[in-house]
Amino acid sequence: MRPVFHSTLVHGTRKRGVVEKMRNKSMDVSSHRQAVAFADNVYWIGVLDPTLRTFDIILRTANGTTYNAYLVKGSEGVAIIDTVKESFSDEFFARLESVADYKDIKVIVLNHLEPDHSGALPELMRRAPQAKLYISQRATSMLKALLKPSSEIAYTTVTTDDTVSLGDRTLRFLHTPFLHWPDTQCTYLEGQGILFSGDVFGCHYCDKRLFNDQVGDFRFSFDYYYAHIMRPFKSHVLDALKLIEPLKLNQIAPTHGPILRERPRRYVTHYRELSTSSLSTDINEQNQSLIVFYMSAYGNTAKMAEEIFEGASIDGVRVSLYDLEGGEVDPFVDLIEAADALVFGSPTINGDAVKPIWNLLSSLAVVNLKGKVGAAFGSYGWSGEAVRMIEDRMRGLKMRIPIQGLRIKLIPTTEELSDCHQFGENIAHALINPNQGSGVIEFSDIH
Amino acid sequence: MAKAKITFEDINQTVNVPAGTRVIEVSEKVGAGLIYGCREGDCGTCMMEVTEGWNNLTEPSVLEEKVLKENMAGRHNRLACQAQILGDCKVKPA
């Protein structure tokens, strides 16, 4: 049975907020501006944004979102964990004031500094000047850049296992960088087992019933949020889970979407599943995966692609060949995420690579490409800019380009096709044996 | 002009460069695994480890020191977009 928090449990009789009743089907946080208690002296003081339809340009939000902020009362002071988007500050302060006085605020924690959570911070610090701000080391430069303070804001940087005491209760910090900002941390309320997880385990889902066992079906929103926000940082998610999984978790309180109080560990397990490859490969896991994508107008770049495919097919490399004309972007993005090397072939038309190549190369923000091997090739008529442009794009995507691109004027000759074969082979060798330098070379030779 | 050798250990490639060349000017051209974000010393993406010849790179600027600290850099870490090569050294991705 989940305990009911009667108002008598709340410190201070004057300011009580709203006490969340167990399984209260009629709960509606949009009908008032009070704090909502969901554990002993732990309150939601966030806001609903039901009309938002696009978040940060990249995310669709079919029923809006919430900006969740939290308040924890201890015997020796109050902690505020995260704030809200600036334009929603009034409601945030109203909920805060329903359960606490500004003079009692001892601690302010920002789990990351994205504007939708740091928006009310300057005003909060003005109202509670005695409060200390706790952020991660990486957040310091962002704090200055975001708030552009006329005077320095005092802060304390914290990392994993640092704690701050509120008297009878303690907040402990977990350093969880890149989930999804470099400065991300989580904050854990010891004893009560509540993880204030920032954007981790969050989703853009707006529901006045607030708790995962009360709200509508938000599974799509949860997975969609992961796919667009957390997916590029899978390895960092797995690092963070190493810190989170050993915790006793009674509730997870993220900064967006429902508070996860009913079986919260399911969401932790789900994050592990989402961050781990779903289908193990049929080939030896030691093998490297290389994919050749191409577009071809007259079949010349296609001929090059086929020869590169043959050349790259050496022991230890699994090669796949795809004509972009016959596919859709999203499944290719999945393929790219799992590949070790990507080779793009495009003809040059009017001085540029063709649009399907750019469509794919501009759809990769949701996956991590860091350190993957890249290469480019293509047939051209008179100037052949496409290959260099694709190489530059891949460098911009943090890939490394060990083998210089291959351009062939119009129809490849037999000799040129054997160059393609060698090009494929060279890429494959650079992939499986990066440590294959060629002695000392002169700087002028690589310019 | 004075020359210096920089070795990219991850690809076992050595390049003979004019003294004063920035690491970023060389590493991408030889396909080393150092990767870059902002390319102007702000983001910390291009952090590298200097395994030999630590003193043969230019001293880090105040800005680079700050970014290294924020990114919890190790003792022999530098930003490849900032460090200039003055003498022989060996580097690899941090």
XYZ file of C-alpha atoms in Angstrom:
541
model
C 0.000 0.000 0.000
C 1.233 3.437 -0.862
C 1.082 5.751 2.166
C -1.201 8.755 2.175
C 0.459 11.941 3.312
C -1.930 13.716 5.582
C -1.566 17.408 5.984
C -0.515 16.904 9.610
C 2.737 15.435 8.318
C 3.643 18.590 6.509
C 5.939 20.920 8.411
C 4.269 24.159 9.316
C 0.536 24.342 9.600
C 0.123 27.551 7.683
C 1.522 26.292 4.413
C 0.323 22.901 3.457
C 0.078 22.640 -0.278
C -2.135 19.928 -1.661
C -1.822 16.477 -0.264
C -1.870 13.875 -2.955
C -4.418 11.215 -2.133
C -3.621 7.671 -3.048
C -5.130 6.684 -6.403
C -7.088 9.904 -6.543
C -8.732 9.655 -9.940
C -9.959 13.222 -9.788
C -6.571 14.714 -9.173
C -6.099 17.844 -11.265
C -3.013 19.965 -10.669
C -4.167 22.411 -13.329
C -7.038 23.509 -11.084
C -4.862 25.109 -8.432
C -1.462 26.701 -7.824
C -0.517 24.696 -4.760
C 2.416 22.390 -4.219
C 1.629 18.687 -4.435
C 3.103 16.443 -1.744
C 4.081 13.029 -3.040
C 6.270 11.804 -0.187
C 6.880 12.974 3.347
C 7.884 16.629 2.973
C 8.627 16.223 -0.716
C 6.587 18.334 -3.134
C 6.066 18.854 -6.837
C 6.146 22.600 -7.573
C 6.241 22.399 -11.358
C 3.968 23.669 -14.098
C 1.992 22.264 -17.013
C 2.493 23.519 -20.577
C -0.368 21.750 -22.376
C -0.369 23.848 -25.550
C 3.268 23.369 -26.549
C 3.469 21.460 -29.850
C 7.160 21.655 -30.711
C 10.027 21.526 -28.248
C 13.468 22.853 -29.163
C 12.633 22.671 -32.891
C 13.411 18.927 -33.049
C 10.671 17.364 -30.928
C 6.941 17.205 -31.519
C 4.866 17.388 -28.366
C 1.383 16.130 -29.160
C -0.104 17.049 -25.803
C 2.427 19.502 -24.481
C 4.888 18.991 -21.684
C 5.500 19.727 -18.046
C 8.391 21.477 -16.372
C 8.754 19.644 -13.112
C 10.449 21.280 -10.161
C 10.614 19.886 -6.658
C 10.829 21.055 -3.079
C 12.234 19.030 -0.182
C 11.786 20.150 3.407
C 14.328 19.154 6.009
C 14.646 19.978 9.692
C 17.312 22.540 8.843
C 16.098 24.071 5.650
C 14.392 23.687 2.315
C 15.868 22.523 -0.981
C 14.526 23.495 -4.409
C 15.488 21.049 -7.136
C 15.288 22.566 -10.619
C 13.043 25.433 -11.675
C 10.851 26.044 -14.743
C 10.824 27.890 -18.057
C 10.960 31.608 -17.340
C 7.527 32.409 -18.742
C 5.948 29.978 -16.249
C 7.701 31.458 -13.213
C 4.578 32.892 -11.552
C 2.939 29.492 -11.176
C 6.177 27.932 -9.942
C 6.582 30.610 -7.265
C 2.931 30.304 -6.248
C 3.311 26.562 -5.674
C 6.583 27.130 -3.830
C 5.017 29.770 -1.593
C 2.146 27.426 -0.714
C 4.516 25.245 1.304
C 7.658 27.243 2.152
C 9.034 30.674 2.903
C 11.890 31.984 0.797
C 13.948 32.657 3.940
C 13.944 28.931 4.704
C 15.449 27.932 1.364
C 18.947 26.689 2.045
C 19.730 24.744 -1.115
C 18.986 25.201 -4.812
C 20.003 22.381 -7.136
C 20.027 22.583 -10.917
C 20.446 19.131 -12.411
C 21.267 20.758 -15.730
C 21.081 24.310 -16.964
C 18.831 24.039 -19.999
C 16.642 27.161 -20.084
C 13.389 25.267 -19.493
C 14.704 24.361 -16.031
C 16.906 27.324 -15.190
C 14.484 30.027 -16.352
C 13.214 30.955 -12.896
C 16.616 30.664 -11.218
C 17.658 34.336 -11.253
C 14.382 35.423 -9.668
C 14.521 32.548 -7.169
C 18.016 33.580 -6.117
C 16.862 37.153 -5.788
C 14.021 36.058 -3.506
C 16.195 33.641 -1.521
C 19.621 35.304 -1.492
C 20.851 33.135 1.375
C 20.355 29.905 -0.614
C 23.363 28.088 -1.999
C 23.345 26.907 -5.594
C 24.663 23.395 -6.327
C 25.638 22.542 -9.906
C 28.104 20.245 -11.645
C 31.582 21.405 -12.626
C 30.636 21.430 -16.293
C 27.683 23.696 -15.590
C 29.809 26.633 -14.508
C 30.496 28.128 -17.933
C 26.882 27.522 -18.957
C 25.625 29.332 -15.871
C 27.518 32.430 -16.880
C 26.533 32.181 -20.539
C 22.857 31.564 -19.814
C 22.173 34.012 -17.061
C 24.548 36.753 -18.206
C 24.592 37.963 -14.611
C 25.511 41.548 -13.946
C 27.143 40.320 -10.750
C 28.719 36.932 -10.117
C 26.359 34.209 -8.942
C 27.859 32.182 -6.115
C 27.699 28.435 -6.592
C 29.187 25.197 -5.306
C 30.202 22.498 -7.761
C 29.418 18.915 -6.823
C 30.047 15.463 -8.243
C 29.186 11.835 -7.494
C 28.778 11.091 -3.776
C 28.972 14.713 -2.706
C 26.128 15.414 -0.310
C 24.283 18.347 1.154
C 22.416 18.077 4.429
C 18.999 19.502 5.199
C 19.288 18.372 8.834
C 17.213 15.221 9.067
C 17.651 14.369 5.395
C 20.435 14.356 2.884
C 20.682 14.979 -0.851
C 23.365 13.052 -2.693
C 24.591 13.917 -6.187
C 25.303 11.617 -9.116
C 27.550 12.863 -11.914
C 25.759 11.747 -15.106
C 27.245 13.889 -17.887
C 25.690 14.160 -21.371
C 22.214 13.007 -20.368
C 21.550 15.041 -22.401
C 23.612 18.123 -21.616
C 27.301 17.981 -20.727
C 26.549 19.322 -17.263
C 23.800 16.852 -16.341
C 23.636 15.449 -12.835
C 20.992 13.619 -10.826
C 20.094 14.258 -7.207
C 19.083 11.473 -4.827
C 17.127 11.936 -1.626
C 18.618 9.371 0.697
C 16.357 7.464 3.036
C 13.231 8.132 1.022
C 14.771 6.691 -2.116
C 13.645 9.432 -4.479
C 15.767 10.149 -7.530
C 15.417 13.639 -8.964
C 16.689 12.608 -12.346
C 16.587 15.773 -14.428
C 15.717 14.973 -18.049
C 16.720 11.334 -17.571
C 13.585 9.145 -17.471
C 11.598 12.162 -18.568
C 9.230 12.673 -21.487
C 7.190 15.409 -23.067
C 3.794 14.378 -21.828
C 1.412 16.764 -20.134
C -1.181 15.340 -17.786
C -2.836 17.048 -14.850
C -2.906 13.696 -13.004
C 0.890 13.856 -12.696
C 1.765 10.286 -11.638
C 2.585 7.361 -13.897
C -0.164 5.208 -12.419
C -2.757 7.956 -12.991
C -1.965 9.556 -16.337
C -2.884 8.424 -19.839
C -0.770 6.108 -21.960
C 2.582 7.886 -22.161
C 4.721 4.960 -23.363
C 5.102 6.422 -26.836
C 6.188 9.763 -25.402
C 8.718 8.057 -23.147
C 10.310 6.112 -26.002
C 10.123 9.066 -28.390
C 11.889 11.257 -25.875
C 14.610 8.672 -25.386
C 15.034 8.265 -29.160
C 15.536 11.972 -29.744
C 17.215 13.132 -26.581
C 19.156 10.269 -25.009
C 19.930 8.010 -27.977
C 23.029 9.909 -29.160
C 24.487 9.389 -25.698
C 23.917 5.663 -25.202
C 27.348 4.973 -23.762
C 26.839 7.790 -21.274
C 23.408 6.362 -20.413
C 25.048 3.035 -19.587
C 27.626 4.832 -17.410
C 24.858 6.661 -15.573
C 22.880 3.446 -15.063
C 25.863 2.001 -13.204
C 25.304 4.737 -10.622
C 21.508 4.599 -10.664
C 20.794 0.867 -10.700
C 22.285 0.125 -7.245
C 20.061 2.775 -5.619
C 16.925 1.999 -3.692
C 14.323 3.614 -5.921
C 10.927 4.322 -4.448
C 10.149 7.091 -6.899
C 11.803 8.744 -9.879
C 11.009 12.424 -10.268
C 12.131 13.685 -13.700
C 11.928 17.255 -15.009
C 9.422 16.433 -17.771
C 6.383 14.189 -17.791
C 4.908 11.887 -15.161
C 6.497 11.233 -11.786
C 7.365 7.549 -11.816
C 6.165 6.189 -8.484
C 4.592 2.918 -9.612
C 7.313 0.358 -10.292
C 9.943 2.996 -11.131
C 12.648 0.403 -11.676
C 10.887 -0.722 -14.870
C 11.939 2.561 -16.439
C 15.535 2.056 -15.391
C 15.481 -1.427 -16.933
C 13.871 0.000 -20.051
C 16.659 2.577 -20.378
C 19.196 -0.231 -20.226
C 17.317 -2.110 -22.944
C 17.060 0.969 -25.145
C 20.772 1.637 -24.736
C 21.825 -1.887 -25.631
C 21.739 -3.339 -29.133
C 18.458 -5.191 -29.543
C 19.468 -7.787 -32.101
C 22.870 -9.333 -31.769
C 24.646 -9.634 -35.056
C 24.831 -12.940 -36.916
C 28.501 -12.553 -37.613
C 31.487 -12.692 -35.317
C 31.210 -9.740 -32.948
C 34.883 -9.008 -33.476
C 34.141 -8.217 -37.098
C 33.797 -4.612 -38.187
C 30.769 -3.399 -40.089
C 31.245 -1.185 -43.156
C 28.349 0.231 -45.158
C 28.530 1.697 -48.642
C 25.690 4.104 -49.474
C 25.456 5.590 -52.923
C 23.333 7.455 -55.446
C 23.996 7.250 -59.140
C 22.579 9.190 -62.098
C 24.041 7.238 -65.033
C 25.357 4.169 -63.250
C 28.949 5.368 -62.963
C 28.951 6.009 -59.226
C 27.048 2.710 -58.877
C 29.852 0.880 -60.682
C 32.359 2.483 -58.344
C 30.235 1.462 -55.338
C 30.123 -2.160 -56.419
C 33.865 -2.299 -56.908
C 34.514 -0.599 -53.540
C 32.162 -3.156 -51.982
C 34.255 -5.972 -53.450
C 37.525 -4.381 -52.410
C 36.390 -3.764 -48.840
C 35.207 -7.351 -48.427
C 38.260 -8.624 -46.600
C 38.419 -10.963 -43.623
C 37.154 -9.281 -40.494
C 34.923 -6.774 -42.276
C 31.235 -7.217 -42.961
C 30.310 -5.009 -45.898
C 26.805 -3.876 -46.860
C 25.823 -2.014 -50.012
C 22.791 0.260 -50.292
C 21.431 2.412 -53.080
C 19.846 5.404 -51.341
C 17.292 5.643 -54.104
C 15.676 2.474 -52.811
C 15.477 3.267 -49.124
C 14.133 5.569 -46.454
C 16.157 7.678 -44.110
C 15.098 6.297 -40.701
C 16.113 2.644 -41.215
C 19.395 3.845 -42.702
C 19.981 5.929 -39.578
C 19.562 2.738 -37.512
C 22.074 0.959 -39.758
C 24.529 3.815 -39.479
C 24.315 3.817 -35.696
C 25.471 0.190 -35.604
C 28.175 0.515 -38.284
C 31.890 1.092 -37.776
C 32.611 2.642 -41.175
C 30.479 4.621 -43.619
C 31.335 5.162 -47.249
C 29.202 7.606 -49.237
C 29.148 7.812 -53.005
C 27.577 10.708 -54.853
C 27.850 12.126 -58.317
C 28.474 15.857 -58.514
C 25.547 17.691 -60.023
C 25.788 21.463 -60.393
C 28.738 21.535 -58.023
C 27.084 19.696 -55.159
C 26.402 16.230 -53.805
C 22.862 15.089 -54.527
C 19.990 15.738 -52.128
C 19.355 12.166 -50.879
C 22.939 12.135 -49.586
C 22.374 15.397 -47.724
C 19.016 14.163 -46.450
C 20.759 11.234 -44.818
C 23.760 13.221 -43.640
C 21.466 15.789 -42.044
C 19.411 13.183 -40.195
C 22.137 11.818 -37.971
C 21.791 14.072 -34.941
C 20.069 11.238 -33.056
C 23.008 8.830 -33.236
C 26.596 8.947 -32.084
C 29.077 8.957 -34.958
C 32.129 9.954 -32.964
C 35.241 8.207 -34.230
C 33.554 6.136 -36.934
C 35.581 5.797 -40.114
C 34.249 7.733 -43.097
C 35.101 7.855 -46.787
C 33.588 9.363 -49.923
C 33.688 8.707 -53.635
C 31.869 9.614 -56.797
C 31.845 10.075 -60.533
C 31.683 13.612 -61.888
C 31.424 15.479 -65.163
C 33.672 18.514 -64.870
C 34.448 19.669 -61.337
C 33.560 16.915 -58.813
C 33.029 18.908 -55.602
C 30.704 16.357 -54.005
C 33.408 14.103 -52.586
C 35.191 16.868 -50.656
C 31.896 18.266 -49.421
C 30.839 14.893 -48.067
C 34.213 14.466 -46.392
C 33.880 17.858 -44.714
C 30.393 16.971 -43.529
C 31.655 13.703 -42.036
C 34.471 15.533 -40.238
C 31.849 17.905 -38.903
C 29.974 14.868 -37.608
C 33.121 13.894 -35.673
C 34.087 11.015 -37.932
C 37.650 10.368 -38.989
C 38.618 10.169 -42.658
C 41.727 8.001 -42.928
C 41.638 7.520 -46.696
C 41.319 10.440 -49.057
C 38.211 10.353 -51.239
C 38.144 8.910 -54.739
C 36.792 10.896 -57.708
C 36.505 9.559 -61.222
C 35.600 11.588 -64.299
C 32.453 10.186 -65.918
C 32.659 6.499 -66.888
C 35.267 4.538 -64.902
C 37.807 2.649 -66.994
C 38.968 -0.856 -66.098
C 42.022 0.680 -64.501
C 39.915 3.149 -62.557
C 37.682 0.327 -61.358
C 40.729 -1.397 -59.981
C 41.507 1.898 -58.171
C 38.017 1.622 -56.674
C 38.775 -1.930 -55.581
C 41.985 -0.741 -53.929
C 40.159 2.204 -52.342
C 37.673 -0.192 -50.734
C 40.474 -2.411 -49.555
C 42.372 0.535 -48.073
C 39.329 1.695 -46.119
C 38.767 -1.823 -44.801
C 42.383 -2.094 -43.696
C 42.288 1.321 -42.044
C 39.183 0.110 -40.210
C 40.506 -3.164 -38.842
C 44.057 -1.998 -38.385
C 44.141 1.737 -37.708
C 47.660 1.383 -36.427
C 49.170 1.070 -39.897
C 51.075 4.310 -40.330
C 53.424 4.805 -43.217
C 56.624 6.021 -41.557
C 57.316 9.746 -41.485
C 55.532 11.939 -44.002
C 56.019 15.595 -44.801
C 53.377 18.146 -43.876
C 53.588 19.617 -47.368
C 52.604 16.226 -48.834
C 49.276 16.162 -47.021
C 48.328 19.739 -47.804
C 62.203 26.952 -40.941
C 62.444 24.806 -37.814
C 60.750 21.443 -38.127
C 59.228 19.107 -35.562
C 57.834 15.588 -35.682
C 54.406 14.816 -34.313
C 53.308 11.212 -33.983
C 49.650 10.232 -33.815
C 49.865 7.056 -31.802
C 46.393 5.748 -32.623
C 47.280 5.425 -36.305
C 51.044 5.152 -35.805
C 51.658 8.030 -38.177
C 54.426 10.591 -37.844
C 54.368 13.898 -39.699
C 57.260 16.325 -40.106
C 55.725 19.791 -39.669
C 56.932 23.403 -39.535
C 57.317 24.514 -35.902
C 54.260 26.450 -34.803
C 51.761 24.264 -36.676
C 48.625 23.533 -34.689
C 47.801 19.869 -34.084
C 44.370 20.376 -35.673
C 46.009 21.348 -38.954
C 47.685 17.945 -39.179
C 45.533 15.363 -37.454
C 42.520 15.521 -39.762
C 44.640 15.332 -42.873
C 46.200 12.064 -41.803
C 42.927 10.625 -40.487
C 43.962 10.441 -36.848
C 41.241 9.718 -34.310
C 41.295 13.197 -32.741
C 37.931 14.758 -33.338
C 36.810 18.336 -33.197
C 33.724 20.238 -32.152
C 33.912 24.021 -32.045
C 37.528 24.179 -33.291
C 38.144 27.297 -31.221
C 39.060 26.045 -27.785
C 35.671 26.257 -26.131
C 33.990 22.831 -26.151
C 36.735 20.425 -25.068
C 35.824 17.808 -27.693
C 39.346 17.577 -29.107
C 41.033 16.713 -25.830
C 44.169 14.679 -26.489
C 46.753 12.992 -24.331
C 50.363 13.974 -24.887
C 52.369 10.817 -24.263
C 55.788 12.233 -25.098
C 57.208 15.715 -25.550
C 54.762 17.503 -23.243
C 57.091 20.494 -23.133
C 57.351 20.632 -26.914
C 53.897 22.141 -27.296
C 53.057 25.797 -26.674
C 51.888 26.594 -23.149
C 48.098 26.438 -22.747
C 46.390 29.820 -22.701
C 44.262 30.941 -19.767
C 41.168 30.016 -21.798
C 42.482 26.545 -22.599
C 43.401 25.973 -18.935
C 39.853 26.866 -17.976
C 38.291 24.532 -20.542
C 40.657 21.703 -19.545
C 39.624 22.151 -15.920
C 35.922 22.193 -16.756
C 36.332 18.965 -18.686
C 38.251 17.346 -15.869
C 41.367 16.957 -17.960
C 44.207 14.718 -16.855
C 47.712 16.017 -16.214
C 48.973 15.582 -19.776
C 45.839 16.485 -21.649
C 45.647 19.333 -24.127
C 43.196 20.662 -26.692
C 44.321 19.662 -30.175
C 42.740 22.757 -31.712
C 44.847 25.031 -29.517
C 48.228 23.369 -28.992
C 50.988 24.353 -31.406
C 53.848 22.001 -32.129
C 57.280 23.382 -31.236
C 59.293 20.149 -31.033
C 58.911 16.382 -31.313
C 55.911 14.948 -29.514
C 53.507 12.025 -29.479
C 49.751 12.347 -28.987
C 46.620 10.218 -28.952
C 42.911 10.806 -28.299
C 42.256 11.312 -24.563
